[in-house]
Amino acid sequence: MAKQVTAIYPGSFDPLTNGHVDIIERGQQIFDRVIVAVLVNVEKDPLFSSEERMQLLGEVTGKWDNVEVDAFNGLLVNYALSKGAEVILRGIRAVTDYEYEFQMALMNRRLKPSIETVFLVPAEAYSYLSSSLVKEVFSLGGSVTGLVPAVVEDFMKRKTASNQRED
Ligand code: PNS
């Protein structure tokens, strides 16, 4: 039987952007199975809870049979091993990402040499896009249409509206 390769695509996804979706789409074309793994408790004050992030990821990636959504905490390499994954998938946008990604890839290799980090480059249109910029633009009243999936934008708007009602 041909070898099946599982890749973990880890991240905070707070919120999920179209850049992330682009990487997931490219990854699921290359690997037999892609597990999108949401890091739990990454920020003290996240926009979305990990459950909400998983729910949105599930809605957006539901069209791909070989993509699963999960949550993890602790060391990424331990989580990858527990899932039988041999690859950590990361998107790399510009040179500025390189240093951080390079450090993580080498640290993960030191921790678990059998796991390989694979970098994919998103479409040019998303090369400037980040979750933190999306949060900032949205919080200041700017449009995030086209930067995040429509379900994410709707959710952001509904969440803001319900927060305002509570104030
Ligand atoms: O999307 P992000 O926030 O840049 O993702 C960062 C992430 C989740 C990949 C990274 O913080 C991580 O792997 N955290 C888990 C803890 C861990 O294994 N740290 C050592 C990695 S060098």
PDB file of C-alpha atoms and ligand atoms in Angstrom:
ATOM      1  CA  MET A   1       0.000   0.000   0.000  1.00  0.00           C
ATOM      2  CA  ALA A   2       1.261   3.513  -0.847  1.00  0.00           C
ATOM      3  CA  LYS A   3       2.495   5.549   2.091  1.00  0.00           C
ATOM      4  CA  GLN A   4      -0.013   8.078   3.422  1.00  0.00           C
ATOM      5  CA  VAL A   5       1.409  11.404   4.535  1.00  0.00           C
ATOM      6  CA  THR A   6      -0.350  13.429   7.225  1.00  0.00           C
ATOM      7  CA  ALA A   7       0.488  17.101   7.692  1.00  0.00           C
ATOM      8  CA  ILE A   8      -0.377  19.247  10.685  1.00  0.00           C
ATOM      9  CA  TYR A   9      -1.176  22.862   9.911  1.00  0.00           C
ATOM     10  CA  PRO A  10      -0.893  24.566  13.324  1.00  0.00           C
ATOM     11  CA  GLY A  11      -1.755  28.108  14.249  1.00  0.00           C
ATOM     12  CA  SER A  12      -3.746  30.511  16.355  1.00  0.00           C
ATOM     13  CA  PHE A  13      -6.312  31.304  13.629  1.00  0.00           C
ATOM     14  CA  ASP A  14      -7.643  34.270  15.610  1.00  0.00           C
ATOM     15  CA  PRO A  15      -9.251  34.886  13.208  1.00  0.00           C
ATOM     16  CA  LEU A  16      -8.951  32.543  10.256  1.00  0.00           C
ATOM     17  CA  THR A  17      -7.945  34.596   7.182  1.00  0.00           C
ATOM     18  CA  ASN A  18      -8.127  33.896   3.474  1.00  0.00           C
ATOM     19  CA  GLY A  19      -4.346  33.493   3.593  1.00  0.00           C
ATOM     20  CA  HIS A  20      -4.783  30.513   5.951  1.00  0.00           C
ATOM     21  CA  VAL A  21      -7.500  29.065   3.726  1.00  0.00           C
ATOM     22  CA  ASP A  22      -5.190  29.398   0.719  1.00  0.00           C
ATOM     23  CA  ILE A  23      -2.488  27.380   2.516  1.00  0.00           C
ATOM     24  CA  ILE A  24      -4.992  24.709   3.614  1.00  0.00           C
ATOM     25  CA  GLU A  25      -6.239  24.377   0.031  1.00  0.00           C
ATOM     26  CA  ARG A  26      -2.710  24.011  -1.324  1.00  0.00           C
ATOM     27  CA  GLY A  27      -1.780  21.596   1.481  1.00  0.00           C
ATOM     28  CA  GLN A  28      -4.734  19.272   0.930  1.00  0.00           C
ATOM     29  CA  GLN A  29      -3.723  18.941  -2.732  1.00  0.00           C
ATOM     30  CA  ILE A  30      -0.258  17.758  -1.732  1.00  0.00           C
ATOM     31  CA  PHE A  31      -0.810  15.677   1.409  1.00  0.00           C
ATOM     32  CA  ASP A  32      -3.129  12.727   1.961  1.00  0.00           C
ATOM     33  CA  ARG A  33      -4.484  14.206   5.164  1.00  0.00           C
ATOM     34  CA  VAL A  34      -4.216  17.689   6.650  1.00  0.00           C
ATOM     35  CA  ILE A  35      -5.068  18.358  10.290  1.00  0.00           C
ATOM     36  CA  VAL A  36      -5.636  22.032  11.004  1.00  0.00           C
ATOM     37  CA  ALA A  37      -4.648  22.336  14.653  1.00  0.00           C
ATOM     38  CA  VAL A  38      -5.801  25.313  16.696  1.00  0.00           C
ATOM     39  CA  LEU A  39      -3.459  26.272  19.517  1.00  0.00           C
ATOM     40  CA  VAL A  40      -5.555  26.621  22.673  1.00  0.00           C
ATOM     41  CA  ASN A  41      -5.001  29.603  24.993  1.00  0.00           C
ATOM     42  CA  VAL A  42      -2.461  31.298  22.766  1.00  0.00           C
ATOM     43  CA  GLU A  43      -3.496  34.810  23.757  1.00  0.00           C
ATOM     44  CA  LYS A  44      -4.841  36.142  27.005  1.00  0.00           C
ATOM     45  CA  ASP A  45      -7.553  38.061  25.228  1.00  0.00           C
ATOM     46  CA  PRO A  46      -8.430  36.271  21.993  1.00  0.00           C
ATOM     47  CA  LEU A  47     -11.115  37.573  19.649  1.00  0.00           C
ATOM     48  CA  PHE A  48     -12.562  34.070  19.314  1.00  0.00           C
ATOM     49  CA  SER A  49     -12.516  31.169  21.757  1.00  0.00           C
ATOM     50  CA  SER A  50     -10.770  28.023  20.522  1.00  0.00           C
ATOM     51  CA  GLU A  51     -14.203  26.375  20.117  1.00  0.00           C
ATOM     52  CA  GLU A  52     -15.363  29.250  17.908  1.00  0.00           C
ATOM     53  CA  ARG A  53     -12.174  29.105  15.849  1.00  0.00           C
ATOM     54  CA  MET A  54     -12.627  25.360  15.367  1.00  0.00           C
ATOM     55  CA  GLN A  55     -16.252  25.804  14.402  1.00  0.00           C
ATOM     56  CA  LEU A  56     -15.382  28.410  11.760  1.00  0.00           C
ATOM     57  CA  LEU A  57     -12.506  26.313  10.448  1.00  0.00           C
ATOM     58  CA  GLY A  58     -14.852  23.327  10.217  1.00  0.00           C
ATOM     59  CA  GLU A  59     -17.371  25.347   8.195  1.00  0.00           C
ATOM     60  CA  VAL A  60     -14.748  26.654   5.792  1.00  0.00           C
ATOM     61  CA  THR A  61     -12.810  23.398   5.290  1.00  0.00           C
ATOM     62  CA  GLY A  62     -15.836  21.056   5.271  1.00  0.00           C
ATOM     63  CA  LYS A  63     -15.667  20.854   1.456  1.00  0.00           C
ATOM     64  CA  TRP A  64     -12.327  19.007   1.606  1.00  0.00           C
ATOM     65  CA  ASP A  65     -12.639  15.342   2.634  1.00  0.00           C
ATOM     66  CA  ASN A  66      -8.993  15.039   3.667  1.00  0.00           C
ATOM     67  CA  VAL A  67      -8.985  18.059   6.018  1.00  0.00           C
ATOM     68  CA  GLU A  68      -9.772  17.734   9.729  1.00  0.00           C
ATOM     69  CA  VAL A  69      -9.905  20.376  12.435  1.00  0.00           C
ATOM     70  CA  ASP A  70      -8.606  19.793  15.939  1.00  0.00           C
ATOM     71  CA  ALA A  71      -7.233  21.693  18.937  1.00  0.00           C
ATOM     72  CA  PHE A  72      -3.930  21.169  20.692  1.00  0.00           C
ATOM     73  CA  ASN A  73      -1.848  22.486  23.546  1.00  0.00           C
ATOM     74  CA  GLY A  74       1.647  21.711  24.708  1.00  0.00           C
ATOM     75  CA  LEU A  75       4.473  20.943  22.319  1.00  0.00           C
ATOM     76  CA  LEU A  76       3.497  20.827  18.676  1.00  0.00           C
ATOM     77  CA  VAL A  77       5.860  17.947  17.870  1.00  0.00           C
ATOM     78  CA  ASN A  78       4.262  15.784  20.575  1.00  0.00           C
ATOM     79  CA  TYR A  79       0.839  16.544  19.186  1.00  0.00           C
ATOM     80  CA  ALA A  80       2.052  15.754  15.636  1.00  0.00           C
ATOM     81  CA  LEU A  81       3.424  12.397  16.814  1.00  0.00           C
ATOM     82  CA  SER A  82       0.171  11.558  18.581  1.00  0.00           C
ATOM     83  CA  LYS A  83      -1.611  12.053  15.248  1.00  0.00           C
ATOM     84  CA  GLY A  84       0.875  10.019  13.218  1.00  0.00           C
ATOM     85  CA  ALA A  85       1.900  13.137  11.280  1.00  0.00           C
ATOM     86  CA  GLU A  86       5.309  13.463   9.669  1.00  0.00           C
ATOM     87  CA  VAL A  87       4.940  16.993   8.379  1.00  0.00           C
ATOM     88  CA  ILE A  88       4.326  20.382   9.954  1.00  0.00           C
ATOM     89  CA  LEU A  89       2.878  22.690   7.331  1.00  0.00           C
ATOM     90  CA  ARG A  90       3.446  26.426   7.597  1.00  0.00           C
ATOM     91  CA  GLY A  91       2.696  29.309   5.281  1.00  0.00           C
ATOM     92  CA  ILE A  92       5.441  31.824   4.642  1.00  0.00           C
ATOM     93  CA  ARG A  93       4.451  35.218   3.290  1.00  0.00           C
ATOM     94  CA  ALA A  94       7.414  37.509   3.096  1.00  0.00           C
ATOM     95  CA  VAL A  95      11.048  37.620   4.177  1.00  0.00           C
ATOM     96  CA  THR A  96       9.891  39.025   7.503  1.00  0.00           C
ATOM     97  CA  ASP A  97       8.258  35.670   8.358  1.00  0.00           C
ATOM     98  CA  TYR A  98      11.420  33.789   7.649  1.00  0.00           C
ATOM     99  CA  GLU A  99      13.376  34.328  10.847  1.00  0.00           C
ATOM    100  CA  TYR A 100      10.539  33.259  13.163  1.00  0.00           C
ATOM    101  CA  GLU A 101       9.624  30.302  10.972  1.00  0.00           C
ATOM    102  CA  PHE A 102      13.260  29.254  10.613  1.00  0.00           C
ATOM    103  CA  GLN A 103      13.700  29.280  14.415  1.00  0.00           C
ATOM    104  CA  MET A 104      10.540  27.235  14.948  1.00  0.00           C
ATOM    105  CA  ALA A 105      11.405  24.734  12.221  1.00  0.00           C
ATOM    106  CA  LEU A 106      14.878  24.144  13.641  1.00  0.00           C
ATOM    107  CA  MET A 107      13.624  23.915  17.232  1.00  0.00           C
ATOM    108  CA  ASN A 108      10.969  21.436  16.193  1.00  0.00           C
ATOM    109  CA  ARG A 109      13.591  19.432  14.286  1.00  0.00           C
ATOM    110  CA  ARG A 110      15.817  19.385  17.353  1.00  0.00           C
ATOM    111  CA  LEU A 111      12.903  18.162  19.461  1.00  0.00           C
ATOM    112  CA  LYS A 112      11.788  15.547  16.933  1.00  0.00           C
ATOM    113  CA  PRO A 113      14.092  15.012  13.942  1.00  0.00           C
ATOM    114  CA  SER A 114      11.654  12.689  12.148  1.00  0.00           C
ATOM    115  CA  ILE A 115       9.151  15.513  11.644  1.00  0.00           C
ATOM    116  CA  GLU A 116       9.779  17.731   8.648  1.00  0.00           C
ATOM    117  CA  THR A 117       8.524  21.315   8.327  1.00  0.00           C
ATOM    118  CA  VAL A 118       7.219  22.175   4.873  1.00  0.00           C
ATOM    119  CA  PHE A 119       6.613  25.804   3.870  1.00  0.00           C
ATOM    120  CA  LEU A 120       4.076  26.851   1.283  1.00  0.00           C
ATOM    121  CA  VAL A 121       3.686  30.330  -0.169  1.00  0.00           C
ATOM    122  CA  PRO A 122       0.157  31.754  -0.345  1.00  0.00           C
ATOM    123  CA  ALA A 123      -1.249  33.638  -3.325  1.00  0.00           C
ATOM    124  CA  GLU A 124       0.382  37.032  -3.788  1.00  0.00           C
ATOM    125  CA  ALA A 125      -2.871  38.779  -2.866  1.00  0.00           C
ATOM    126  CA  TYR A 126      -2.497  37.455   0.707  1.00  0.00           C
ATOM    127  CA  SER A 127       1.180  38.182   1.192  1.00  0.00           C
ATOM    128  CA  TYR A 128       0.480  41.182   3.441  1.00  0.00           C
ATOM    129  CA  LEU A 129      -2.420  39.617   5.313  1.00  0.00           C
ATOM    130  CA  SER A 130      -2.249  38.662   8.988  1.00  0.00           C
ATOM    131  CA  SER A 131      -4.793  37.912  11.720  1.00  0.00           C
ATOM    132  CA  SER A 132      -3.485  40.791  13.820  1.00  0.00           C
ATOM    133  CA  LEU A 133      -3.947  43.307  10.980  1.00  0.00           C
ATOM    134  CA  VAL A 134      -7.440  41.975  10.314  1.00  0.00           C
ATOM    135  CA  LYS A 135      -8.307  42.441  14.006  1.00  0.00           C
ATOM    136  CA  GLU A 136      -6.915  45.959  14.033  1.00  0.00           C
ATOM    137  CA  VAL A 137      -8.693  47.055  10.839  1.00  0.00           C
ATOM    138  CA  PHE A 138     -11.971  45.521  12.003  1.00  0.00           C
ATOM    139  CA  SER A 139     -11.767  47.047  15.490  1.00  0.00           C
ATOM    140  CA  LEU A 140     -11.261  50.484  13.925  1.00  0.00           C
ATOM    141  CA  GLY A 141     -14.296  50.107  11.683  1.00  0.00           C
ATOM    142  CA  GLY A 142     -12.490  49.184   8.431  1.00  0.00           C
ATOM    143  CA  SER A 143     -13.785  46.587   5.998  1.00  0.00           C
ATOM    144  CA  VAL A 144     -12.347  43.083   6.147  1.00  0.00           C
ATOM    145  CA  THR A 145     -14.378  41.813   3.198  1.00  0.00           C
ATOM    146  CA  GLY A 146     -12.198  39.619   1.006  1.00  0.00           C
ATOM    147  CA  LEU A 147      -9.582  39.243   3.737  1.00  0.00           C
ATOM    148  CA  VAL A 148     -11.420  36.607   5.763  1.00  0.00           C
ATOM    149  CA  PRO A 149     -14.017  34.001   4.721  1.00  0.00           C
ATOM    150  CA  ALA A 150     -17.576  35.385   4.672  1.00  0.00           C
ATOM    151  CA  VAL A 151     -18.603  33.200   7.645  1.00  0.00           C
ATOM    152  CA  VAL A 152     -15.741  34.653   9.683  1.00  0.00           C
ATOM    153  CA  GLU A 153     -16.696  38.225   8.775  1.00  0.00           C
ATOM    154  CA  ASP A 154     -20.346  37.553   9.706  1.00  0.00           C
ATOM    155  CA  PHE A 155     -19.254  36.044  12.998  1.00  0.00           C
ATOM    156  CA  MET A 156     -17.003  39.022  13.777  1.00  0.00           C
ATOM    157  CA  LYS A 157     -19.875  41.419  13.095  1.00  0.00           C
ATOM    158  CA  ARG A 158     -22.349  39.415  15.196  1.00  0.00           C
ATOM    159  CA  LYS A 159     -19.884  39.125  18.056  1.00  0.00           C
ATOM    160  CA  THR A 160     -19.183  42.855  18.047  1.00  0.00           C
ATOM    161  CA  ALA A 161     -22.911  43.627  17.956  1.00  0.00           C
ATOM    162  CA  SER A 162     -23.637  41.323  20.900  1.00  0.00           C
ATOM    163  CA  ASN A 163     -20.671  42.750  22.867  1.00  0.00           C
ATOM    164  CA  GLN A 164     -22.013  46.267  22.270  1.00  0.00           C
ATOM    165  CA  ARG A 165     -25.463  45.229  23.495  1.00  0.00           C
ATOM    166  CA  GLU A 166     -23.878  43.872  26.687  1.00  0.00           C
ATOM    167  CA  ASP A 167     -21.993  47.168  27.355  1.00  0.00           C
TER     168      ASP A 167
HETATM  169  O1  PNS B   1      -0.222  31.116  13.759  1.00  0.00           O
HETATM  170  P1  PNS B   1       0.840  31.262  14.786  1.00  0.00           P
HETATM  171  O2  PNS B   1       0.287  31.943  16.021  1.00  0.00           O
HETATM  172  O3  PNS B   1       2.076  31.928  14.262  1.00  0.00           O
HETATM  173  O4  PNS B   1       1.240  29.769  15.239  1.00  0.00           O
HETATM  174  C1  PNS B   1       2.275  29.535  16.148  1.00  0.00           C
HETATM  175  C2  PNS B   1       2.330  28.051  16.561  1.00  0.00           C
HETATM  176  C3  PNS B   1       0.989  27.576  17.064  1.00  0.00           C
HETATM  177  C4  PNS B   1       2.709  27.221  15.354  1.00  0.00           C
HETATM  178  C5  PNS B   1       3.430  27.918  17.653  1.00  0.00           C
HETATM  179  O5  PNS B   1       3.210  28.879  18.644  1.00  0.00           O
HETATM  180  C6  PNS B   1       3.484  26.540  18.297  1.00  0.00           C
HETATM  181  O6  PNS B   1       3.819  25.575  17.664  1.00  0.00           O
HETATM  182  N1  PNS B   1       3.118  26.468  19.594  1.00  0.00           N
HETATM  183  C7  PNS B   1       3.079  25.243  20.335  1.00  0.00           C
HETATM  184  C8  PNS B   1       4.148  25.169  21.395  1.00  0.00           C
HETATM  185  C9  PNS B   1       5.441  24.635  20.816  1.00  0.00           C
HETATM  186  O7  PNS B   1       5.535  23.532  20.327  1.00  0.00           O
HETATM  187  N2  PNS B   1       6.480  25.491  20.864  1.00  0.00           N
HETATM  188  C10 PNS B   1       7.767  25.183  20.323  1.00  0.00           C
HETATM  189  C11 PNS B   1       7.771  25.422  18.820  1.00  0.00           C
HETATM  190  S1  PNS B   1       9.308  26.007  18.336  1.00  0.00           S
END
